[in-house]
XYZ file of C-alpha atoms in Angstrom:
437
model
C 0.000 0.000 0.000
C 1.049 3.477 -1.234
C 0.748 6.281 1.639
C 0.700 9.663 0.776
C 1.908 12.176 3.660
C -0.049 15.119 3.873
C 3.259 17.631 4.604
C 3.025 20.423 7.013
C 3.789 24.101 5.598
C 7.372 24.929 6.030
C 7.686 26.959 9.512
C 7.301 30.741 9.376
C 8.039 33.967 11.236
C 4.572 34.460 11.406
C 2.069 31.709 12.181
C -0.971 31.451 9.755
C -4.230 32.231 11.201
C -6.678 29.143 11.283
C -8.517 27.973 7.931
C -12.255 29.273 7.748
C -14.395 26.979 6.990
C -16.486 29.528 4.384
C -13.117 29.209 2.480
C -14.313 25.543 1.178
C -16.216 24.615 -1.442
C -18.941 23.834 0.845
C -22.926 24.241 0.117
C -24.465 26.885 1.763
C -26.654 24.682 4.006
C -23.403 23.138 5.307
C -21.996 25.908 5.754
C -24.906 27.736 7.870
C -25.607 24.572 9.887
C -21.854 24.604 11.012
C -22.285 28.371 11.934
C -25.156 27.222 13.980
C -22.673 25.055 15.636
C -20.634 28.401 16.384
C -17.637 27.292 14.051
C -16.038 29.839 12.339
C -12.044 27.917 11.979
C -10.990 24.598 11.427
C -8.948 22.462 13.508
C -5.917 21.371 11.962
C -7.218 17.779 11.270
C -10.259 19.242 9.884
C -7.861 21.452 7.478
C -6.021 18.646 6.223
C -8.685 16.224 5.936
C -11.432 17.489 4.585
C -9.932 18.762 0.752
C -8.649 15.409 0.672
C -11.889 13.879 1.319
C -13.603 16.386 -1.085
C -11.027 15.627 -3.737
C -11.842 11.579 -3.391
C -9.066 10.194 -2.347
C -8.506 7.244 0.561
C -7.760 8.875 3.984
C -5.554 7.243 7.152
C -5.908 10.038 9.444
C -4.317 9.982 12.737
C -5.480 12.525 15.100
C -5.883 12.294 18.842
C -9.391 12.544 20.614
C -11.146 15.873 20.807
C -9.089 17.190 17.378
C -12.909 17.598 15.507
C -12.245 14.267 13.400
C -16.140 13.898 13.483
C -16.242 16.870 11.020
C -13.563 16.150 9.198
C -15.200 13.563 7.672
C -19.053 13.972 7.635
C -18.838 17.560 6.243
C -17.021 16.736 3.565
C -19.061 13.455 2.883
C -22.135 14.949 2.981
C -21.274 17.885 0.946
C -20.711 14.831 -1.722
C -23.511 13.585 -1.547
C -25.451 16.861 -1.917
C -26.002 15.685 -5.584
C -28.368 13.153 -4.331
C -30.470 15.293 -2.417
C -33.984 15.296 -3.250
C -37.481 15.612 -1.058
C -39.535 12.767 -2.221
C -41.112 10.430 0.299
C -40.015 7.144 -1.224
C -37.872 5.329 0.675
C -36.154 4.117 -3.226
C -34.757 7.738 -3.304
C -33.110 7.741 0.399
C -30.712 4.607 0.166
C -27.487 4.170 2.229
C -25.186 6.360 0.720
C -22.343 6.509 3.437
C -21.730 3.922 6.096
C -19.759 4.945 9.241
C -18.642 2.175 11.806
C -18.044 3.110 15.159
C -16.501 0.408 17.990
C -19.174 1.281 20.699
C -23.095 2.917 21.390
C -21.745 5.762 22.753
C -19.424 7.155 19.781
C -21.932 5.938 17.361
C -25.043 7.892 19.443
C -22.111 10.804 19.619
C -21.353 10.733 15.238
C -25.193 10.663 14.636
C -25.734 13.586 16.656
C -22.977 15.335 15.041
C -23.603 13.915 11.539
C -27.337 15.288 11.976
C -26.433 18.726 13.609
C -24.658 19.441 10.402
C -26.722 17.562 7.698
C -29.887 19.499 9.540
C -31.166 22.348 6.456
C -30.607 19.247 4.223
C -32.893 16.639 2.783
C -30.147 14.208 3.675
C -31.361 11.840 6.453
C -29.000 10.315 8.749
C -29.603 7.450 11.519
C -27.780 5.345 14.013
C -28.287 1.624 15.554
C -26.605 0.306 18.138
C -27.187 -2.811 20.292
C -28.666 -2.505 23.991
C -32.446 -0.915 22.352
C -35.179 -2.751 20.459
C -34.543 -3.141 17.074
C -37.950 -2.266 16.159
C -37.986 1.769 15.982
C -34.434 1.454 14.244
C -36.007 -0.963 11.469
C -39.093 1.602 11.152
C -36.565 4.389 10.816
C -34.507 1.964 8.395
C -37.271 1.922 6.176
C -37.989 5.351 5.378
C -34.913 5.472 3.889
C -31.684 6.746 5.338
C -28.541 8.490 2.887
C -26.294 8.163 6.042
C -26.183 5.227 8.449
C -23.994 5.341 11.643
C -23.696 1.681 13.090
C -22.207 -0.586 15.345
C -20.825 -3.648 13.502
C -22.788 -6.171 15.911
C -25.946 -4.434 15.915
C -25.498 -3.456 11.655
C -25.185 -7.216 10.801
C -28.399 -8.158 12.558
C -30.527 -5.782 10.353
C -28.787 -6.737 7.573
C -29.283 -10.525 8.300
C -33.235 -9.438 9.129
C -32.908 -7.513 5.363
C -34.047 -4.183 6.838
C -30.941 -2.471 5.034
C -29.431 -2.698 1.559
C -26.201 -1.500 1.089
C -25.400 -2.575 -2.347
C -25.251 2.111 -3.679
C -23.074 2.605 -0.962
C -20.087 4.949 -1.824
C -18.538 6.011 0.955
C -17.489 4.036 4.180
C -15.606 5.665 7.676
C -14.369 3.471 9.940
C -14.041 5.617 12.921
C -11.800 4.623 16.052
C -10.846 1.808 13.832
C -8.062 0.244 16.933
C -10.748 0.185 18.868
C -12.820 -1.885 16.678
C -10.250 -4.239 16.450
C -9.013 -4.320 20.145
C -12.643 -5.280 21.427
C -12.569 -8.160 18.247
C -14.660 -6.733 15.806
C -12.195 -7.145 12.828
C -14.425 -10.948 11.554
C -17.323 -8.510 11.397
C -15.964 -5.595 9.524
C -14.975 -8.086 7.078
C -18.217 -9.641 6.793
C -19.836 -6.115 6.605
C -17.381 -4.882 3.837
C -18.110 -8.318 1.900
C -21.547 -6.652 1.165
C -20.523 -3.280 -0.222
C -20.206 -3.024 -3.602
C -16.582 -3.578 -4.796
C -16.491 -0.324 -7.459
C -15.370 3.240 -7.130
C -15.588 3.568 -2.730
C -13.986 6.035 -0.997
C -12.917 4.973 2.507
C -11.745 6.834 5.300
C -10.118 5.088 8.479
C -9.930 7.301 11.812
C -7.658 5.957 14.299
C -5.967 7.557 17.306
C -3.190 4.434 17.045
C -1.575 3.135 14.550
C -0.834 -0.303 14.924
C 0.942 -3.252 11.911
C -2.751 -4.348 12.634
C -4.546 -0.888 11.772
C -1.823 -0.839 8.679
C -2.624 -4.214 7.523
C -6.449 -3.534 7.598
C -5.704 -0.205 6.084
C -3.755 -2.690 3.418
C -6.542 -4.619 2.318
C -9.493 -1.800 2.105
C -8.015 1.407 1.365
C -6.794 2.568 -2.195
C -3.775 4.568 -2.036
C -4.800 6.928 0.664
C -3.621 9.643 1.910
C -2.188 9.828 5.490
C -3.587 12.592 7.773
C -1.569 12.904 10.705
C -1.868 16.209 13.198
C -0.037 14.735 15.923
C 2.739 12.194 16.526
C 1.254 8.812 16.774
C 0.346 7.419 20.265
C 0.882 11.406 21.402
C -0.919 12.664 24.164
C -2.317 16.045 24.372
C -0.238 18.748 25.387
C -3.003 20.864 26.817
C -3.438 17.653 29.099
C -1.036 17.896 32.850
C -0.144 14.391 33.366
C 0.356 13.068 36.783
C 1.642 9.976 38.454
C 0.999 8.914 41.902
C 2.504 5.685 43.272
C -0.386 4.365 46.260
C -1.776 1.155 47.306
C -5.038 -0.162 46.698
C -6.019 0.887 49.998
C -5.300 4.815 49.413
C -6.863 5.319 45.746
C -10.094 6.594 46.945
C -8.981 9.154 49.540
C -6.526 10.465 47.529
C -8.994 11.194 44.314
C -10.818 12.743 46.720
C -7.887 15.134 48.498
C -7.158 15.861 44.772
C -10.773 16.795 43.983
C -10.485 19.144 47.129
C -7.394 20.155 46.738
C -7.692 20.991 43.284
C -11.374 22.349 43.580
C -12.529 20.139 40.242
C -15.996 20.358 40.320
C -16.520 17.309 37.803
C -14.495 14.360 36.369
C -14.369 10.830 35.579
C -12.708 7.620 36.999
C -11.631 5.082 35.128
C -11.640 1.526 36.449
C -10.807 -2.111 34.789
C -13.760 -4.193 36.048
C -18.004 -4.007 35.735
C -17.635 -5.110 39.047
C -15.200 -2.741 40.100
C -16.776 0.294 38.570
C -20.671 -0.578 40.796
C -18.335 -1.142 44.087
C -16.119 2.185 43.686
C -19.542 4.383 42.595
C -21.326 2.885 45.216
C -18.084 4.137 47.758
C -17.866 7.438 46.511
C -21.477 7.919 46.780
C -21.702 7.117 50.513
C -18.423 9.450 50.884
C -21.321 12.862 49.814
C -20.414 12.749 45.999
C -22.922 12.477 43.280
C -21.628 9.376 41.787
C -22.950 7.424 38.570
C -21.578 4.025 37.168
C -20.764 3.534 33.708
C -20.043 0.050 32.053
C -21.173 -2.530 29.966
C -24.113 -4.154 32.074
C -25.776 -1.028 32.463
C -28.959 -0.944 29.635
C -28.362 1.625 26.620
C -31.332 3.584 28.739
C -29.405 3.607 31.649
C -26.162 4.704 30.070
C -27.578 7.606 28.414
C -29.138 8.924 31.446
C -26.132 8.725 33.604
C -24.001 10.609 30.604
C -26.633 13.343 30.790
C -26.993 13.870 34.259
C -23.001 13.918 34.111
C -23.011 16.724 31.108
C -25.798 18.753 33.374
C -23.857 19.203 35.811
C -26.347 17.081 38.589
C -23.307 14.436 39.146
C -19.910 14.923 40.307
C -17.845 11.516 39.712
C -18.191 9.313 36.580
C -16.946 6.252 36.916
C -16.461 4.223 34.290
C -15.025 1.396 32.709
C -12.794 0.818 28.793
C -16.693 1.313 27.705
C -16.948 5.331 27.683
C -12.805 5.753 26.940
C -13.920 6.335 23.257
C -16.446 9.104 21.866
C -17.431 10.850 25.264
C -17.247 14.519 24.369
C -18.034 16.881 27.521
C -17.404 19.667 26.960
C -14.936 21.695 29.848
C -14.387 18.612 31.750
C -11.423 19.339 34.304
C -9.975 15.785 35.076
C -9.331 12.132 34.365
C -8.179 9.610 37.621
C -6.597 6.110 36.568
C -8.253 4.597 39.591
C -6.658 1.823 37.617
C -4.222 1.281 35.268
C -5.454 0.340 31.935
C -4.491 -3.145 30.435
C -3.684 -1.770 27.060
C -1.341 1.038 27.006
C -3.315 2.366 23.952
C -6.379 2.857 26.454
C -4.395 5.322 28.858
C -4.178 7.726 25.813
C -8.058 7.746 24.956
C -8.636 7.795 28.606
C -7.234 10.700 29.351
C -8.509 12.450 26.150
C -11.312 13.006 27.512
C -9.477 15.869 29.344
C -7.774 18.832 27.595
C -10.035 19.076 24.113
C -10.277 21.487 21.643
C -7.841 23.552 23.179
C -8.963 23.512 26.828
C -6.537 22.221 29.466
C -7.098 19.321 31.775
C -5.195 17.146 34.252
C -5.312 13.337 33.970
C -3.850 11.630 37.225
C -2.815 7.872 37.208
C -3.053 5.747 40.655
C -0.237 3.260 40.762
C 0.674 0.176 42.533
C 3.655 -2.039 42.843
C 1.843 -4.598 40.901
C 1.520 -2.031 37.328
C 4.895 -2.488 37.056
C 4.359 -4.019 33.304
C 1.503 -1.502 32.264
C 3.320 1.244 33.072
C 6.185 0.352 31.172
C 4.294 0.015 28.078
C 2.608 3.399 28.625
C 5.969 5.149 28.675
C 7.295 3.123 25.693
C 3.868 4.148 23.475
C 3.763 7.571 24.321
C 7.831 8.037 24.272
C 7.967 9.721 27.470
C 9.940 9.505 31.010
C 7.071 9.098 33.328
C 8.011 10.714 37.344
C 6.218 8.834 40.139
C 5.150 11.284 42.880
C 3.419 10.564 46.406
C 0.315 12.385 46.547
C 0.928 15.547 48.562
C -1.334 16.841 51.211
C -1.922 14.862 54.620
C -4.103 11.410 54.892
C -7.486 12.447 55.793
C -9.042 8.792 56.552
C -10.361 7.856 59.632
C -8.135 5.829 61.862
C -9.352 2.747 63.492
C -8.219 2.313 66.994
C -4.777 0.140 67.881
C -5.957 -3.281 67.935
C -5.490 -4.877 71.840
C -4.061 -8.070 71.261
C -5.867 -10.574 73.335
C -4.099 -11.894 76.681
C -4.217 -15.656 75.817
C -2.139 -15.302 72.148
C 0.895 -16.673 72.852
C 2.850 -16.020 69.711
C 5.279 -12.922 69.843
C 4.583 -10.311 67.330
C 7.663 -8.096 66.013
C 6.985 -4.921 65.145
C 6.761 -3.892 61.916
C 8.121 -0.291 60.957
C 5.506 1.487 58.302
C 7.158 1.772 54.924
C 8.547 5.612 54.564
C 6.947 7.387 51.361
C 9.648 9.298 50.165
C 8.050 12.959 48.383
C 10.682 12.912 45.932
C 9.901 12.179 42.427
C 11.199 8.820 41.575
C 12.013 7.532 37.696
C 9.937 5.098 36.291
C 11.995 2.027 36.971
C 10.983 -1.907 38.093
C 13.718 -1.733 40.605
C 11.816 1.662 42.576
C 9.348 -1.475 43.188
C 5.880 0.401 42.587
């Protein structure tokens, strides 16, 4: 596979000001539904992506969380597909024009909203299915006739195997968060999916904040010469976000999120966790400490999920916690903070974890609990994102409550030596097995 480099301008004295979007060759119903949206410039993904796109070519674009990627390619997109526009009622003149796949409910609930919000002075009609709901008011709305389907691979193959979608005129397909996809296993379904496009002129644009030899070799077999997109170093973090390490045990993790919630006056962030189980235990903690606390994870219904996200974006709920589930697509805007209550598994999950913090400019802190036992995770984090990582102990003084010195009883015979409590030392410490965190 060929890959064209999209090349930065060479550096100047004076920066250029940011790309407006009235500059493209965009339709004016685009173009007033993204002032609506209160856009004026583009991001730099969305400045480099989206003349490609409108040009036809294959994209890889690499571009961290919270970069606008979800307008880089549905404006474009559906600026192509303004030839097809048209009012009738019959569902023959609304088929499945573009196809975006999206790993999970949440960034395919967040891509419809998006894809709608700009497609809105249109006749284009644009709709999403996801598992977790009854399939029922997403075949009705199947029916009508959609030009742009957003989908979750799992839930799209069971309408297609139910025929209540044909996607033999489809011409353009995004596969958005594409690692993801194939991190949580979804790569025998993409295939399958692909297998009933038709094999002509597509155009098909792959979104991925990682670039694995797996992404590349999928890239390999489905795009046609594209054109890489790249706004960032891959793997980077970004640098609006204030990273921070703390080495704990398992024991101090919840006190000290909550010292750093004090300390740092954050009025709202998320937790991340490893385990369903884990995630109900720790909201169910935090709640009986005085926070507003909701759980987010994979047992929770679609119904359940969506409430919790809203009461989190209006403000009535403090804590989020959360498991791998919500890492991808969550877009709050403002939100202050990210804890690692754990350490993610996959190092590629610490950078969409804590992209939830710092977007579109804003800053954020993300702070990572560790233990002596993420000796191995943590490693890997540093190698992907190609930085020294400091361990620090959390500053400010323990604010649990003590339990009283246990007596021991009169009739245990066995002698007990006293055990000295570790010493924390405050100094920063380099990441290194031997410093035994």
């Amino acid at each position: 596979m060929n890959v064209d480099t999209q090349a930065a301008a060479a550096p100047a004295a004076e920066p250029a000001p940011p790309a407006r979007f009235d500059t493209l060759p965009l339709d004016a119903k685009l173009l007033r539904a993204v002032d609506d949206q209160g856009y004026a410039t583009m991001t730099p993904i969305q400045a480099q992506a989206i003349p490609v796109v409108l040009s036809g070519r294959d994209v890889m674009g690499a571009a961290q969380t919270g970069t606008g990627k979800t307008a880089a390619f549905s404006i474009p997109l559906l600026q192509k597909m303004m030839r097809h526009e048209n009012s009738s009622a019959s569902p023959a003149r609304h088929p499945v024009r573009a196809l975006v796949l999206a790993p999970t409910r949440e960034l395919a609930d967040q891509v419809a909203n998006n894809v709608k919000a700009y497609a809105k002075h249109t006749n284009l009609r644009a709709a999403v299915v996801f598992g977790g709901v009854d399939m029922k008011p997403q075949t009705a709305e199947l029916k009508r006739g959609v030009e742009i389907l957003i989908a979750t691979p799992g839930r799209l193959l069971d309408h297609i195997e139910a025929k209540n979608c044909v996607l033999n005129q489809v011409e353009y397909v995004v596969l958005d968060e594409a690692d993801r996809m194939l991190d949580i296993g979804f790569l025998p379904d993409l295939q399958r999916i692909l297998s009933y496009l038709p094999k002509g002129n597509r155009q098909t644009l792959l979104f991925s904040a990682t670039f694995s030899p797996e992404i590349k070799k999928l890239a390999n077999s489905y795009l046609h010469d594209p054109v890489l997109v790249e706004v960032a170093r891959a793997n980077a973090t970004a640098s609006t976000v204030e990273q921070r390490f703390y080495s704990v045990t398992d024991d101090d993790k919840r006190h000290v999120i909550r010292r750093q919630l004090r300390q740092r006056e954050l009025k709202q962030a998320i937790v991340f966790v490893n385990s369903k189980l884990g995630c109900a235990r720790l909201a169910r903690s935090f709640e009986r400490d005085g926070l507003r606390t909701a759980a987010l994870h994979g047992d929770k219904s679609q119904d359940e999920r969506l409430k919790s996200l809203a009461a989190f974006k209006a403000g009535e709920v403090d804590l989020l916690v959360a498991t791998d589930v919500a890492a991808r697509g969550l877009d709050i805007a403002d939100l202050p903070a990210v804890f690692n209550f754990d350490v993610p598994f996959h190092a590629e999950d610490y950078v969409h974890r804590i992209g939830r913090t710092g977007r579109a400019g804003a800053s954020g802190v993300a702070i990572t609990l560790v233990t002596r036992d993420d000796a191995r995770q943590m490693a890997e984090i540093e190698k992907l994102i190609k930085k020294k990582i400091e361990l620090e102990a959390p500053d400010g003084d323990d604010d649990r409550p003590r339990r009283p010195p246990r007596r021991r009883d009169e009739d245990d015979e066995s002698p007990r030596a006293a055990v000295p409590a570790p010493r924390r030392d405050r100094k920063s410490t380099r990441l290194n097995s031997s410093h035994g965190y």
